[in-house]
XYZ file of C-alpha atoms in Angstrom:
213
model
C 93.809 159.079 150.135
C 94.032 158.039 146.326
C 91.415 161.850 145.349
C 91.859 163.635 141.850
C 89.765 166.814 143.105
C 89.626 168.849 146.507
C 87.585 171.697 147.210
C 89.622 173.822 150.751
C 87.077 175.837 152.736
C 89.595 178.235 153.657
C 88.665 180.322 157.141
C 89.772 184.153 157.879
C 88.837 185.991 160.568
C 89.091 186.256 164.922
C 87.772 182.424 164.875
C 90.120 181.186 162.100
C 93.626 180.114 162.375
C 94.363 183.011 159.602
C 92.959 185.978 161.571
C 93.841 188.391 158.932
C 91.940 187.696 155.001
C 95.134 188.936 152.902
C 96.899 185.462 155.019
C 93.929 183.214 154.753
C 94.268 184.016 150.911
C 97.474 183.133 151.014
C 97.431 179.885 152.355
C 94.781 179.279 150.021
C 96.988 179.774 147.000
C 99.703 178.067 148.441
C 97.004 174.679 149.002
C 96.253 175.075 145.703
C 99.763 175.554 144.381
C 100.603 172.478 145.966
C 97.666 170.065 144.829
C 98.286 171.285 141.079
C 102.140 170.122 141.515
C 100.601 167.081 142.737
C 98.389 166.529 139.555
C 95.143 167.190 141.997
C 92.692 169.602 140.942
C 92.359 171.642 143.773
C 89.929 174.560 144.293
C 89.717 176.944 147.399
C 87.142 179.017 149.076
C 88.041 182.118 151.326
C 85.218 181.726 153.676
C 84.687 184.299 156.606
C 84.793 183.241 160.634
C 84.364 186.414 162.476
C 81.404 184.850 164.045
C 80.682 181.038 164.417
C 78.638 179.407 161.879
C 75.358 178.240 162.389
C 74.243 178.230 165.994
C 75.851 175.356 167.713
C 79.336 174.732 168.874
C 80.062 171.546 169.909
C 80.318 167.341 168.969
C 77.102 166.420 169.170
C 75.664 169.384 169.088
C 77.058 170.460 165.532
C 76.019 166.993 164.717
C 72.887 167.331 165.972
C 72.863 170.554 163.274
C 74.374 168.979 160.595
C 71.502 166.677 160.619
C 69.259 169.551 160.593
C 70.872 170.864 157.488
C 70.512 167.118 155.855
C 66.997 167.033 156.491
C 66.460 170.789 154.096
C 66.397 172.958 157.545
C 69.341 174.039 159.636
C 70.572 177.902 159.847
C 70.710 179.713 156.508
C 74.845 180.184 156.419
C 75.296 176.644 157.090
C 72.953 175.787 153.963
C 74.563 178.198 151.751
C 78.108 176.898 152.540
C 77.187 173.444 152.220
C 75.580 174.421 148.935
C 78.385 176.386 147.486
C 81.336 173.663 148.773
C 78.772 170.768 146.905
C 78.786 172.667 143.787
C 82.341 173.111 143.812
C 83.088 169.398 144.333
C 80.432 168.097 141.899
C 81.834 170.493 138.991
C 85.533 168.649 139.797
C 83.666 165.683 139.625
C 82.128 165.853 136.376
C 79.243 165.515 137.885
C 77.691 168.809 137.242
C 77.873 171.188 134.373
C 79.177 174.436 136.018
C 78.524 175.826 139.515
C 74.815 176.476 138.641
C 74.268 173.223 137.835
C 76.268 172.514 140.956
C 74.260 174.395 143.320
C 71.324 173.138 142.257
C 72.052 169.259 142.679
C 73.258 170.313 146.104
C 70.275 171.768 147.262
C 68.134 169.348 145.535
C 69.708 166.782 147.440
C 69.228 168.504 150.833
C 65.466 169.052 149.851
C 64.242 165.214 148.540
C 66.254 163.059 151.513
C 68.626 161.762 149.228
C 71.871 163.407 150.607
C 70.132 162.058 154.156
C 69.996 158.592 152.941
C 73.714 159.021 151.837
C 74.348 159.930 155.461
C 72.343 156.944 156.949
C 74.663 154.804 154.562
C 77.804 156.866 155.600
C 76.454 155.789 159.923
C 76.395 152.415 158.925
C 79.681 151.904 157.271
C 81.145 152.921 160.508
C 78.858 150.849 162.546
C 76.940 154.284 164.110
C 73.470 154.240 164.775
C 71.907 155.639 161.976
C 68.121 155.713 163.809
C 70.083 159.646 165.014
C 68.386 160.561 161.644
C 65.046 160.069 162.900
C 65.627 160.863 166.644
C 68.303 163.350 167.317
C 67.849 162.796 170.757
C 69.953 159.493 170.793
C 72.718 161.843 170.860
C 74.834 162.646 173.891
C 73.177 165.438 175.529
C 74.358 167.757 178.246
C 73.013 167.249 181.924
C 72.889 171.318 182.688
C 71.923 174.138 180.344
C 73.228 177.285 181.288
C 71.810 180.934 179.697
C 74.065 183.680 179.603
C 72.058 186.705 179.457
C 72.619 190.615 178.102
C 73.375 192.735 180.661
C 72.105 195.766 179.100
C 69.889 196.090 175.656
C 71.971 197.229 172.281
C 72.334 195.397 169.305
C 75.400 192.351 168.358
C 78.592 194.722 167.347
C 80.710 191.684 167.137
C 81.144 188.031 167.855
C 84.945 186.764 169.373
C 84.108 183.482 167.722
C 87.900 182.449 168.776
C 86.596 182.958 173.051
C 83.445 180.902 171.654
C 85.364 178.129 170.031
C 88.223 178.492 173.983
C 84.739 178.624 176.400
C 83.689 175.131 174.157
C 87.158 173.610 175.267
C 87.070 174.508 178.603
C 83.389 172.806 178.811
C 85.481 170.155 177.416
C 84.637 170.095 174.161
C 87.903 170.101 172.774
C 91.496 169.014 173.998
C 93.848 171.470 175.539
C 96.358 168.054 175.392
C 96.772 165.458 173.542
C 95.927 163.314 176.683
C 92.800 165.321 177.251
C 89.321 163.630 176.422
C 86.383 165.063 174.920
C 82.670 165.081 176.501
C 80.829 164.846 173.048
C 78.200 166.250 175.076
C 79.186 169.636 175.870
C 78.898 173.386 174.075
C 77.372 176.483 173.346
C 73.930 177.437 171.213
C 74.832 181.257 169.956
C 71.362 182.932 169.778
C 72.368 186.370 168.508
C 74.476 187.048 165.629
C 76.422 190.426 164.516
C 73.802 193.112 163.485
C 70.916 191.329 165.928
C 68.934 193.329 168.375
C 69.770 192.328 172.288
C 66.878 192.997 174.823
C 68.339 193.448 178.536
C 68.118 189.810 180.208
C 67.221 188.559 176.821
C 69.855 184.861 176.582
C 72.924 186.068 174.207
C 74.564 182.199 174.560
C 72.969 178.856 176.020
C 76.091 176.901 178.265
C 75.464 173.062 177.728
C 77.651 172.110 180.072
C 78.278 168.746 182.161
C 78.618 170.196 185.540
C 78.558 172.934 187.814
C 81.026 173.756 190.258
């Protein structure tokens, strides 16, 4: 793609390709490795997905959040990655000092619209409808909302983000074949995340699904 820098946010955990951290690091080293042979500076994170990040799963739903995030809101570990991939890139870049400097470009940006505007500008190059920015309902949105409830009250032990990320597909959010399609529509809102407190019948996962049978 004709880059000098990359910055690899590299995933371990039950979600992640690399389930097990000492193999995510490896194939971290071995990304970087290779972009140094290539003359790329190259710079990987070792980033943790034992539970999803953020709170939606799904096309337009994790659009629909990445907006959020754009606009200075969106779930906390979504803000801090974003923040601490930005810095990364932008100290490549020669853009920014060191990571400080980085971090706080990054979430400058996210805070005075201007990383929003980029976004817009981003829509329009390839001919989207950037009025999504100012009315995130123009997004494909699921007919049926389902809510999974707790059976019993307790507190979040652990998330199986890898069953979160399967259930998604089978909605059809993702493609079991290459001939499958994909209902941009579709997905799951996580409400409780590891170390929450569950009330019995409180919702643990909303279904956005596109039918019921």
């Amino acid at each position: 793609e004709g880059i000098d820098a990359l910055v690899l946010d590299v995933k371990g955990g039950s979600g992640a390709f690399m389930k097990k951290r000492e193999d995510a690091a490896l194939l971290a080293r071995t990304m970087v490795d290779l972009g140094a042979g290539m003359g790329k500076q190259v710079v990987a994170r070792l980033t943790s997905m034992e539970q999803p990040l953020g709170v939606l799963v799904g096309n337009a739903l994790e659009v629909k959040e990445s907006i959020e995030v754009l606009c200075g809101g969106g779930p906390a570990d979504i803000v801090e990655l974003t923040v601490e991939l930005g810095a990364e890139m932008l100290v490549l870049g020669k853009v920014a000092r060191d990571l400080d400097d980085g971090r706080a470009r990054i979430a400058r940006s996210l805070k005075d619209g201007s990383a929003r505007e980029r976004f817009g500008r981003i829509i329009e190059a390839q001919r989207g409808d950037r009025r999504v920015l100012d009315d995130v309902r123009l997004l494909p949105t699921a007919p049926r909302t389902l809510p999974v409830a707790a059976a019993r009250a307790g507190y979040v032990a652990a998330v199986d983000a890898e069953a979160v990320g399967v259930a998604s597909m089978l909605l059809g959010g993702g493609r079991q074949r290459a001939s499958d399609s994909v209902d941009p529509r579709v997905g799951i809102a996580v409400h409780k995340r590891i170390g929450d407190r569950v009330e019995a019948g409180e919702p643990l996962v909303t279904l956005h699904v596109a039918d019921v049978g």
